Amino acid sequence: MVVVPLGARQDRAAPPTLHPLQNLVADDLALVNETILRRLSSRVDLIPELAGHLIESGGKRIRPMLTLAAARMCGYQGEHHVLLATCVEFIHTATLLHDDVVDGSQLRRGNATANAIWGNQPSVLVGDFLFSRSFQLMLEAESMKILAILADASAVIAEGEVLQLLTSNNTGTTEDAYLDVVLSKTAALFAAAARIGAVLAERPQAEEDGLQSYGRNLGVAFQLVDDVLDFTARESNLGKTIGDDFRDGKITLPVVLAFRRGNDTERAFWRRSLVDGDQRDGDLEHARDLLERHGTLADTLARARHYGAIARDALAIFPPGPEKAALLSVIDFCIERGH
Amino acid sequence: MVVVPLGARQDRAAPPTLHPLQNLVADDLALVNETILRRLSSRVDLIPELAGHLIESGGKRIRPMLTLAAARMCGYQGEHHVLLATCVEFIHTATLLHDDVVDGSQLRRGNATANAIWGNQPSVLVGDFLFSRSFQLMLEAESMKILAILADASAVIAEGEVLQLLTSNNTGTTEDAYLDVVLSKTAALFAAAARIGAVLAERPQAEEDGLQSYGRNLGVAFQLVDDVLDFTARESNLGKTIGDDFRDGKITLPVVLAFRRGNDTERAFWRRSLVDGDQRDGDLEHARDLLERHGTLADTLARARHYGAIARDALAIFPPGPEKAALLSVIDFCIERGH
């Protein structure tokens, strides 16, 4: 049972948006966007051009906004949150560039991917540049603890991506094993982004842990909803091709559940289409039918709500206020979003 | 005019080797190799397997040995040089993994490349893991200055790789422009590896600068000889396919010089084979003939000796001793090596 705070319930009729968070951190986010542009600069023009193509393509900036709002909620008065939010966005962008190469994706956020435009080679190398640049920026915040948090998160993300590659064509993947991938590849950066706010403000360990737990569970919820949207979203909303995960043979939670609940014929279908990579006309539609029949899209959303509830409780130790309300509203957005 | 120290002159008859350096740092290098293995570990088995395949494939370990010998020459008594030498090797390995993906290389150090065995996807992601892991390790040395040196070097390397991609098919590349690529993609890590030794030992700026200059010029010499070996080495010595650079359309210094010295017919040949990528039977042999005819392989080696001489003078401020002698012998090895 998710307890929805009064503030959120009032606008329950309209779908939740990121506006509360965006409004709260608008000034800081403008500084982050400036910093992104300034710190992307390189004597090699292709670097800001290619990275800028992705960064300016209408990403939601959820991760850097978590850093900004968390720092503010914790009473941080300095300037380093802008720098670190930029780092978080650079790390995220680097992983997206490499993900799109690894998956051979052609479309992201409604635009051609960098690898589709410039090829795989510069996408790999510009991703490397962004990783290195993010570490250069972090150093300016002069906090060994924050450096460790972000370096650890980067290593865990890479580990999670390799793990996903290994499990991606395995229909025997359990929900636990899939959750393990999600915790690494997605939740680790959400968790680090939020936690940094408390570290910057030098708050007690309990607040650091609370924000870490909030980010981690929010990240899981975000990814599970992403998995559902890959099957259900309208392409114009999603900004990427519907069924990308299916075509890549990715075993996401809706499929994990449908495979386990299915009969022999259905399992043969999942094996042929996802493991053998033998995909035929109508397969995506058939896959969607199976997910609907077994209710696994709805159940994946139910799981997402569960992690959302944990994220909500993780913030319970913080006193009420506009920052906390905005961070709570992000949970609702992540779960009910259509893109 | 290169002044060869007496110690080196005595064994002038035999080709220079890395043995003086290897013998000097043998104990520390054994610790580095242990640290590499221990710090490669991950709950995802493929990561140490793939990275270990490359790291244990008989690389020369020049870069980490520079850190070890420089630290020792500067009188460093601590343990962090082992950790940082490991970082340097991890950064180098990450760039090799990504390079081989970008170049589509099949052979390195006489073995199949990681991308040839496991595919491009895990090679990209394990490279990312190694970058992140190297930053995790660096933090343990607790030196913001060293963190900055290595983060800067990593960003410069990535910049240089992108620059190389952009200039690689341009026959109009000048020697200066090519040198710019080499300084970034190769010399930056050699320079950082050597400089760290002085920083660890908290030596004066002049010594730091001396080691930085030594590493930088050694790196340029190393790369220029690499470019020559790509055309001349025996495949069994080189451990990679002869003519790889040529087949990739890479414009290295021997080609830069031959293009500029050639006639219209020759320039048409370089354009067809390197820019248009229209390569035919016998093209590699014809390219080698043109390089011989214009003496550009010999002249590239002469350029390498020039940078070697600068590297040698950069160490002149250090008193004589076994470490300095070993570092000087590396210059001879890098220039006269056959692999």
XYZ file of C-alpha atoms in Angstrom:
678
model
C 0.000 0.000 0.000
C 1.534 3.260 -1.121
C 0.733 6.176 1.118
C 0.380 9.183 -1.123
C 1.056 12.442 0.677
C -1.669 15.053 0.604
C 0.255 17.340 -1.680
C 0.476 14.719 -4.352
C -3.110 13.549 -3.950
C -4.537 16.972 -4.802
C -3.359 16.798 -8.414
C -4.078 13.095 -8.717
C -6.436 13.763 -11.619
C -3.642 15.031 -13.840
C -0.769 12.622 -14.476
C 2.257 13.411 -12.313
C 5.006 15.400 -13.984
C 8.546 16.446 -13.259
C 7.411 20.058 -12.906
C 7.601 20.270 -9.103
C 11.227 19.156 -9.226
C 12.023 21.230 -12.305
C 10.549 24.368 -10.765
C 12.390 23.858 -7.513
C 15.839 23.500 -9.067
C 15.273 25.666 -12.155
C 18.056 28.143 -11.375
C 20.585 25.489 -10.481
C 19.602 23.390 -13.480
C 20.227 26.370 -15.747
C 23.723 26.545 -14.246
C 24.166 22.819 -14.841
C 23.205 23.240 -18.479
C 25.712 26.082 -18.812
C 28.367 23.993 -17.112
C 27.654 21.052 -19.396
C 28.194 23.212 -22.457
C 31.327 24.854 -21.089
C 32.900 21.623 -19.890
C 32.121 19.721 -23.082
C 34.458 22.005 -24.951
C 37.500 20.450 -26.569
C 39.954 21.478 -29.251
C 38.447 18.527 -31.152
C 35.133 19.939 -32.384
C 33.520 16.560 -32.918
C 33.536 15.913 -29.165
C 31.117 18.699 -28.124
C 29.186 18.188 -31.362
C 28.571 14.475 -30.825
C 28.104 14.629 -27.048
C 25.985 17.772 -27.351
C 23.710 16.052 -29.863
C 22.757 13.534 -27.178
C 22.851 15.817 -24.131
C 20.698 18.481 -25.775
C 18.208 16.037 -27.230
C 15.637 16.514 -24.505
C 16.772 14.105 -21.828
C 14.796 14.480 -18.637
C 17.862 15.352 -16.506
C 16.360 13.348 -13.629
C 19.733 12.225 -12.261
C 21.376 15.670 -12.025
C 18.144 17.120 -10.626
C 18.288 14.499 -7.846
C 21.707 15.809 -6.858
C 20.515 19.412 -6.916
C 17.344 18.795 -4.924
C 19.025 16.464 -2.417
C 21.799 18.984 -1.752
C 19.214 21.698 -1.243
C 17.055 19.528 1.021
C 20.166 18.890 3.126
C 20.787 22.623 3.462
C 23.906 22.739 1.287
C 24.911 26.349 0.612
C 27.934 25.955 -1.674
C 28.391 25.700 -5.433
C 29.757 22.199 -5.898
C 26.330 20.614 -6.368
C 26.175 22.176 -9.836
C 29.553 20.698 -10.737
C 28.626 17.274 -9.407
C 25.231 17.271 -11.100
C 27.155 17.914 -14.325
C 29.426 14.930 -13.551
C 26.395 12.730 -13.017
C 24.945 13.784 -16.368
C 28.311 13.191 -18.104
C 28.587 9.683 -16.645
C 25.005 8.990 -17.695
C 25.666 10.316 -21.203
C 28.838 8.240 -21.549
C 26.932 5.091 -20.659
C 24.154 5.972 -23.121
C 26.694 6.472 -25.930
C 28.253 3.094 -25.199
C 24.865 1.404 -24.687
C 23.676 2.561 -28.075
C 26.822 1.155 -29.688
C 26.476 -2.130 -27.806
C 22.783 -2.424 -28.717
C 23.158 -1.023 -32.221
C 20.305 1.396 -31.449
C 19.241 3.807 -34.169
C 16.856 6.053 -32.269
C 16.955 7.672 -28.832
C 14.767 10.468 -27.478
C 13.208 10.761 -30.924
C 16.522 11.529 -32.620
C 18.983 9.432 -34.537
C 21.579 8.035 -32.120
C 25.145 9.319 -32.255
C 26.319 5.966 -33.587
C 23.669 6.136 -36.323
C 24.940 9.589 -37.379
C 28.705 9.421 -36.748
C 29.309 5.680 -36.481
C 30.386 3.463 -33.613
C 34.001 4.596 -33.492
C 33.570 8.203 -32.352
C 30.689 7.192 -30.077
C 32.962 4.833 -28.149
C 35.766 7.393 -27.945
C 33.597 10.374 -27.038
C 32.041 8.223 -24.312
C 35.556 7.626 -22.976
C 36.201 11.345 -23.085
C 33.048 12.054 -21.071
C 34.038 9.518 -18.400
C 37.453 11.146 -18.085
C 36.026 14.637 -18.146
C 33.556 13.743 -15.402
C 36.479 12.626 -13.213
C 38.298 15.858 -13.963
C 35.234 17.818 -12.832
C 34.761 15.748 -9.686
C 38.250 16.653 -8.560
C 37.198 20.280 -8.371
C 34.685 19.408 -5.654
C 37.682 18.303 -3.556
C 35.872 15.526 -1.732
C 37.579 12.136 -1.646
C 34.347 10.651 -0.363
C 32.322 11.890 -3.322
C 35.051 10.786 -5.722
C 34.819 7.304 -4.241
C 31.018 7.262 -4.472
C 31.037 8.195 -8.152
C 34.008 5.973 -9.083
C 32.299 3.051 -7.353
C 29.032 3.800 -9.128
C 30.820 3.915 -12.501
C 32.451 0.541 -11.909
C 29.166 -0.995 -10.767
C 27.384 0.374 -13.850
C 29.968 -1.193 -16.168
C 29.711 -4.456 -14.240
C 25.924 -4.351 -14.595
C 26.159 -3.743 -18.330
C 28.410 -6.763 -18.784
C 26.069 -8.804 -16.602
C 23.129 -7.741 -18.735
C 24.976 -8.814 -21.864
C 25.509 -12.257 -20.355
C 21.962 -12.722 -19.112
C 20.233 -10.905 -21.932
C 19.557 -13.995 -24.011
C 18.893 -16.315 -21.110
C 15.196 -17.093 -20.724
C 16.045 -18.887 -17.477
C 16.853 -15.515 -15.854
C 15.078 -15.267 -12.515
C 13.467 -12.106 -11.240
C 16.277 -11.889 -8.653
C 18.982 -12.128 -11.296
C 17.243 -9.481 -13.381
C 16.924 -7.216 -10.357
C 20.650 -7.620 -9.817
C 21.294 -6.243 -13.326
C 18.921 -3.329 -12.757
C 20.482 -2.458 -9.414
C 23.870 -2.195 -11.116
C 23.183 -0.678 -14.490
C 20.485 1.828 -13.493
C 19.956 2.124 -9.745
C 23.621 2.664 -8.838
C 23.783 6.069 -10.535
C 20.389 7.207 -9.182
C 21.598 6.212 -5.700
C 24.937 8.005 -6.042
C 23.295 11.119 -7.509
C 20.939 11.462 -4.541
C 23.472 10.475 -1.868
C 25.959 13.124 -2.979
C 23.553 15.811 -1.803
C 23.879 14.665 1.820
C 27.649 14.205 1.558
C 28.111 17.731 0.191
C 26.099 19.143 3.077
C 28.044 16.980 5.541
C 24.868 15.525 6.984
C 24.808 12.495 9.330
C 25.229 8.990 7.901
C 21.504 8.273 8.366
C 20.568 11.014 5.901
C 23.199 9.850 3.444
C 21.807 6.330 3.708
C 18.262 7.597 3.345
C 19.025 9.421 0.121
C 21.049 6.474 -1.176
C 18.104 4.152 -0.537
C 15.671 6.624 -2.105
C 17.795 6.877 -5.260
C 18.405 3.166 -5.480
C 14.747 2.199 -5.244
C 13.657 5.051 -7.469
C 16.172 3.807 -10.042
C 14.749 0.287 -9.940
C 11.208 1.612 -10.337
C 12.355 3.827 -13.208
C 13.967 0.906 -15.035
C 11.021 -1.450 -14.582
C 8.669 1.166 -16.009
C 11.154 1.657 -18.852
C 10.902 -2.055 -19.575
C 7.115 -1.849 -19.705
C 7.173 1.256 -21.920
C 9.365 -0.554 -24.414
C 6.323 -2.731 -25.137
C 3.484 -0.287 -24.586
C 4.493 3.318 -25.176
C 3.483 5.353 -28.145
C 6.591 5.802 -30.259
C 6.026 9.566 -30.416
C 6.114 9.706 -26.612
C 8.904 7.242 -26.043
C 11.282 8.853 -28.492
C 12.770 5.533 -29.368
C 11.650 2.533 -31.341
C 8.983 0.350 -29.715
C 10.154 -3.199 -29.120
C 13.862 -2.336 -29.104
C 14.489 -4.574 -26.101
C 12.583 -7.424 -27.745
C 14.519 -7.110 -30.981
C 17.814 -7.028 -29.051
C 16.820 -10.262 -27.328
C 16.773 -8.528 -23.954
C 15.044 -10.477 -21.237
C 13.379 -7.796 -19.122
C 11.028 -8.386 -16.208
C 7.790 -8.599 -18.252
C 9.402 -11.377 -20.290
C 10.995 -13.096 -17.269
C 7.532 -13.395 -15.712
C 5.761 -14.393 -18.937
C 8.315 -17.100 -19.680
C 7.894 -18.638 -16.245
C 4.088 -18.466 -16.363
C 3.821 -19.691 -19.947
C 3.202 -23.156 -21.406
C 5.669 -25.159 -23.532
C 4.530 -23.588 -26.799
C 4.965 -20.118 -25.400
C 8.391 -20.909 -23.993
C 9.410 -22.248 -27.399
C 8.309 -18.911 -28.874
C 10.402 -16.911 -26.387
C 13.416 -19.157 -27.011
C 13.138 -18.879 -30.783
C 12.621 -15.124 -30.823
C 14.957 -14.058 -28.003
C 17.594 -16.756 -27.626
C 17.926 -17.989 -31.213
C 17.311 -14.481 -32.521
C 14.957 -15.930 -35.142
C 12.376 -13.127 -35.291
C 9.533 -13.147 -37.799
C 6.746 -10.791 -38.841
C 4.165 -10.506 -36.099
C 6.502 -11.728 -33.350
C 6.482 -8.427 -31.459
C 2.676 -8.373 -31.537
C 2.541 -11.974 -30.364
C 4.985 -11.151 -27.555
C 2.762 -8.269 -26.456
C -0.270 -10.575 -26.520
C 1.517 -13.059 -24.265
C 2.563 -10.333 -21.830
C -1.043 -9.110 -21.705
C -2.458 -12.629 -21.327
C -0.250 -13.313 -18.302
C -0.686 -9.844 -16.884
C 3.074 -9.360 -16.665
C 3.097 -5.731 -17.780
C 0.644 -4.864 -15.006
C 2.621 -6.960 -12.550
C 5.899 -5.301 -13.538
C 4.229 -1.967 -12.803
C 3.079 -3.376 -9.458
C 6.698 -4.301 -8.707
C 7.739 -0.771 -9.701
C 5.192 0.634 -7.230
C 6.694 -1.578 -4.538
C 10.161 -0.073 -5.083
C 8.572 3.364 -5.287
C 7.041 2.772 -1.849
C 10.456 1.884 -0.425
C 11.931 5.024 -1.984
C 9.149 7.038 -0.367
C 9.789 5.586 3.076
C 13.504 6.157 2.690
C 12.775 9.890 2.741
C 10.538 9.650 5.815
C 13.352 10.739 8.136
C 13.551 14.142 6.430
C 11.262 16.928 7.658
C 8.547 18.151 5.294
C 9.415 20.887 2.865
C 9.348 21.767 -0.805
C 12.490 19.733 -1.646
C 11.148 16.606 -0.017
C 7.773 17.068 -1.729
C 9.521 17.465 -5.086
C 11.643 14.347 -4.543
C 8.510 12.403 -3.596
C 6.708 13.629 -6.684
C 9.530 12.196 -8.821
C 8.543 8.730 -7.594
C 5.007 9.218 -8.865
C 6.296 10.560 -12.146
C 8.691 7.650 -12.662
C 5.933 5.124 -12.106
C 3.115 6.766 -14.013
C 5.077 8.335 -16.847
C 4.253 7.573 -20.459
C 7.753 8.330 -21.724
C 73.796 13.993 -31.412
C 72.724 11.493 -28.788
C 75.197 11.067 -25.959
C 75.100 7.425 -25.008
C 76.158 6.832 -21.419
C 79.067 4.475 -20.910
C 76.912 1.800 -19.358
C 74.801 1.572 -22.461
C 77.735 1.743 -24.858
C 79.367 -1.341 -23.446
C 76.620 -3.643 -24.666
C 76.165 -1.756 -27.900
C 76.867 -4.898 -29.913
C 73.729 -6.628 -28.677
C 70.406 -4.900 -29.414
C 69.121 -2.969 -26.388
C 66.503 -4.735 -24.318
C 64.158 -3.919 -21.487
C 66.184 -6.154 -19.169
C 67.956 -3.359 -17.234
C 64.573 -1.856 -16.362
C 62.936 -5.223 -15.764
C 65.731 -6.345 -13.449
C 65.632 -3.111 -11.518
C 61.901 -3.183 -10.788
C 61.419 -6.965 -10.802
C 60.111 -7.176 -7.233
C 57.764 -4.239 -7.593
C 56.577 -5.478 -10.963
C 55.703 -8.833 -9.420
C 53.573 -6.909 -6.911
C 51.961 -4.978 -9.763
C 51.099 -8.227 -11.518
C 49.564 -9.556 -8.301
C 47.648 -6.319 -7.819
C 46.379 -6.446 -11.384
C 44.975 -9.912 -10.857
C 43.464 -9.075 -7.478
C 41.907 -5.807 -8.628
C 40.520 -7.254 -11.830
C 38.235 -9.443 -9.796
C 34.529 -8.933 -10.206
C 31.440 -10.952 -9.415
C 30.998 -10.981 -13.202
C 33.527 -13.622 -14.304
C 33.744 -12.386 -17.871
C 35.407 -9.162 -16.689
C 38.655 -10.694 -15.315
C 38.543 -13.305 -18.068
C 38.380 -10.800 -20.922
C 40.650 -8.165 -19.389
C 43.071 -10.848 -18.186
C 43.313 -12.271 -21.691
C 44.765 -8.981 -22.867
C 46.764 -8.044 -19.752
C 48.430 -11.450 -19.523
C 49.167 -11.707 -23.226
C 52.772 -10.586 -22.914
C 52.495 -6.820 -22.992
C 55.809 -5.129 -22.284
C 54.517 -3.301 -19.176
C 56.657 -0.321 -20.160
C 54.254 2.246 -18.758
C 53.858 0.764 -15.252
C 57.616 0.114 -15.133
C 58.186 3.825 -15.795
C 56.146 4.654 -12.705
C 58.025 2.102 -10.601
C 61.491 3.183 -11.743
C 60.731 6.907 -11.571
C 59.377 6.576 -8.021
C 62.480 4.656 -7.013
C 64.834 7.124 -8.701
C 63.092 9.885 -6.736
C 63.681 8.051 -3.476
C 60.045 7.135 -2.828
C 59.801 4.696 0.092
C 56.056 4.007 0.247
C 53.768 1.447 -1.366
C 51.531 3.563 -3.559
C 53.744 3.291 -6.636
C 52.567 -0.312 -7.053
C 48.954 0.767 -6.903
C 49.495 3.608 -9.352
C 51.497 1.461 -11.766
C 48.480 -0.853 -11.758
C 46.213 2.116 -12.552
C 48.445 3.085 -15.455
C 48.271 -0.455 -16.850
C 44.477 -0.532 -16.414
C 44.066 2.763 -18.276
C 46.364 1.484 -21.017
C 44.424 -1.790 -21.236
C 41.091 0.024 -21.400
C 42.316 2.124 -24.323
C 43.652 -0.983 -26.099
C 40.296 -2.747 -25.719
C 38.486 0.240 -27.179
C 41.130 0.795 -29.877
C 40.766 -2.756 -31.093
C 37.005 -2.317 -31.319
C 37.369 1.004 -33.135
C 39.943 -0.434 -35.553
C 38.275 -3.831 -35.882
C 41.649 -5.446 -35.095
C 41.810 -9.233 -34.987
C 45.312 -9.765 -33.641
C 47.323 -8.139 -30.842
C 50.511 -9.386 -29.200
C 50.216 -12.556 -31.256
C 46.813 -13.437 -29.826
C 43.290 -12.984 -31.056
C 41.937 -9.659 -29.771
C 39.218 -9.629 -27.118
C 36.753 -8.297 -29.672
C 37.665 -11.146 -32.028
C 36.953 -13.700 -29.283
C 34.086 -12.183 -27.299
C 32.754 -9.551 -29.695
C 32.691 -5.780 -29.573
C 30.026 -5.432 -26.905
C 31.857 -6.885 -23.897
C 35.121 -5.280 -25.063
C 33.553 -1.825 -24.862
C 31.969 -2.505 -21.477
C 34.985 -4.196 -19.892
C 37.068 -1.232 -21.071
C 34.632 1.031 -19.223
C 34.977 -1.147 -16.153
C 38.781 -0.856 -16.272
C 38.606 2.939 -16.530
C 36.326 3.079 -13.495
C 38.378 0.532 -11.582
C 41.542 2.524 -12.249
C 39.896 5.586 -10.715
C 38.838 3.530 -7.715
C 42.451 2.397 -7.237
C 43.858 5.903 -7.639
C 41.725 7.111 -4.764
C 43.620 4.788 -2.461
C 46.817 6.715 -3.146
C 45.062 9.727 -1.577
C 46.747 12.325 -3.754
C 44.534 14.872 -5.441
C 47.476 15.915 -7.585
C 48.017 12.404 -8.928
C 44.290 11.986 -9.471
C 44.323 15.140 -11.557
C 47.367 14.013 -13.546
C 45.778 10.694 -14.450
C 42.298 12.108 -15.082
C 43.821 14.738 -17.360
C 45.868 12.112 -19.186
C 42.760 9.964 -19.702
C 40.831 12.873 -21.182
C 43.740 13.817 -23.434
C 44.067 10.219 -24.646
C 40.373 10.081 -25.580
C 40.706 13.458 -27.314
C 43.719 12.149 -29.244
C 41.856 9.033 -30.315
C 38.991 11.109 -31.693
C 41.484 13.397 -33.409
C 43.172 10.392 -34.986
C 39.832 9.158 -36.265
C 39.247 12.526 -37.918
C 42.691 12.848 -39.464
C 43.220 9.176 -40.184
C 41.987 9.319 -43.741
C 43.382 12.725 -44.564
C 46.469 12.543 -46.775
C 46.887 16.291 -46.269
C 47.869 15.680 -42.630
C 51.049 17.560 -41.828
C 53.820 16.206 -39.671
C 52.796 18.728 -37.008
C 49.188 17.579 -37.049
C 50.281 13.968 -36.814
C 52.589 14.771 -33.920
C 49.643 16.386 -32.177
C 47.744 13.076 -32.367
C 50.745 11.126 -31.077
C 51.279 13.508 -28.185
C 47.695 12.939 -27.090
C 46.989 9.317 -27.778
C 50.368 7.842 -26.754
C 52.729 10.332 -25.133
C 50.245 11.635 -22.538
C 50.138 8.323 -20.643
C 53.919 7.789 -20.838
C 54.365 11.314 -19.470
C 51.860 10.834 -16.651
C 53.310 7.423 -15.757
C 56.815 8.841 -15.333
C 55.753 12.092 -13.656
C 53.806 10.290 -10.937
C 57.081 8.947 -9.571
C 58.287 12.434 -8.679
C 54.892 13.473 -7.302
C 54.736 10.424 -5.020
C 58.193 11.239 -3.670
C 57.218 14.905 -3.252
C 60.201 16.044 -5.272
C 60.610 19.641 -6.552
C 58.684 20.800 -9.599
C 61.830 20.632 -11.757
C 62.110 16.886 -11.244
C 58.422 16.395 -11.914
C 58.825 18.392 -15.128
C 61.940 16.431 -16.065
C 60.175 13.099 -15.745
C 57.111 14.417 -17.545
C 59.291 15.563 -20.455
C 61.178 12.264 -20.463
C 57.943 10.267 -20.632
C 56.384 12.509 -23.222
C 59.305 12.351 -25.637
C 59.858 8.662 -25.010
C 56.192 8.129 -25.848
C 56.522 9.978 -29.141
C 59.621 7.964 -30.047
C 57.828 4.757 -29.086
C 54.836 5.568 -31.298
C 56.926 6.586 -34.317
C 58.860 3.320 -34.119
C 55.523 1.523 -33.799
C 54.433 3.167 -37.031
C 57.588 1.975 -38.779
C 57.234 -1.555 -37.389
C 53.744 -1.763 -38.788
C 55.366 -1.754 -42.222
C 58.635 -3.557 -41.542
C 58.425 -5.937 -38.597
C 58.336 -9.668 -38.871
C 54.808 -10.724 -37.948
C 56.134 -13.269 -35.445
C 57.970 -10.459 -33.623
C 55.288 -7.825 -33.882
C 52.532 -10.033 -32.562
C 50.015 -8.298 -34.743
C 49.221 -8.267 -38.411
C 51.684 -6.415 -40.636
C 50.125 -3.520 -42.473
C 47.245 -3.081 -40.011
C 47.607 0.701 -40.066
C 47.667 0.706 -43.865
C 44.543 -1.440 -44.106
C 42.771 0.821 -41.600
C 43.632 3.823 -43.770
C 45.741 5.287 -40.975
C 48.027 8.072 -42.092
C 51.132 7.614 -39.934
C 54.370 9.562 -40.259
C 56.036 7.336 -42.900
C 52.972 7.905 -45.106
C 52.687 11.611 -44.293
C 56.256 12.088 -45.522
C 55.913 9.816 -48.569
C 52.737 11.547 -49.680
C 54.367 14.962 -49.513
C 57.528 13.788 -51.298
C 55.691 11.773 -53.958
C 54.588 12.615 -57.491
C 51.000 12.858 -58.738
C 50.753 9.156 -59.548
C 51.967 8.238 -56.103
C 49.601 10.640 -54.420
C 46.741 9.145 -56.424
C 47.789 5.738 -55.098
C 47.758 6.936 -51.476
C 44.381 8.576 -51.988
C 42.831 5.502 -53.568
C 44.205 3.069 -51.023
C 43.897 5.139 -47.834
C 41.189 7.738 -48.407
C 38.840 5.873 -50.754
C 39.633 2.598 -48.985
C 39.930 0.903 -52.398
C 42.729 -1.553 -51.597
C 43.874 -4.170 -54.108
C 46.283 -7.101 -54.157
C 49.838 -5.869 -53.969
C 48.932 -2.463 -52.541
C 50.709 -3.054 -49.225
C 53.874 -4.122 -51.073
C 53.635 -1.076 -53.335
C 53.192 1.160 -50.295
C 56.296 -0.331 -48.715
C 58.223 0.252 -51.953
C 57.203 3.912 -51.969
C 58.211 4.352 -48.320
C 61.603 2.784 -49.101
C 62.063 4.849 -52.262
C 61.504 8.109 -50.383
C 63.450 6.939 -47.342
C 60.550 7.789 -45.053
C 60.909 4.745 -42.816
C 64.533 5.692 -42.125
C 63.534 9.323 -41.659
C 60.758 8.399 -39.245
C 63.346 6.501 -37.220
C 65.578 9.580 -37.360
C 62.692 11.634 -35.981
C 62.228 9.011 -33.243
C 65.917 9.366 -32.334
C 65.407 13.125 -32.088
C 62.638 12.687 -29.505
C 64.738 10.051 -27.784
C 67.553 12.610 -27.453
C 65.151 15.072 -25.831
C 63.969 12.374 -23.440
C 67.593 11.655 -22.576
C 68.360 15.295 -21.826
C 65.215 15.605 -19.759
C 66.792 13.183 -17.279
C 70.096 15.070 -17.203
C 69.162 16.879 -13.978
C 69.030 13.581 -12.084
C 72.251 12.233 -10.539
C 73.666 9.026 -11.999
C 72.456 5.736 -10.590
C 70.954 2.416 -11.571
C 67.403 3.829 -11.948
C 68.514 6.606 -14.251
C 70.603 4.169 -16.294
C 67.601 1.858 -16.625
C 65.319 4.699 -17.700
C 67.901 5.796 -20.275
C 68.204 2.259 -21.607
C 64.449 2.249 -22.242
C 64.997 5.026 -24.776
C 67.447 2.870 -26.702
C 65.112 -0.085 -26.521
C 62.121 1.913 -27.758
C 64.070 3.158 -30.766
C 65.901 0.007 -31.746
C 63.291 -2.569 -30.865
C 62.033 -5.032 -33.446
C 58.678 -5.520 -31.742
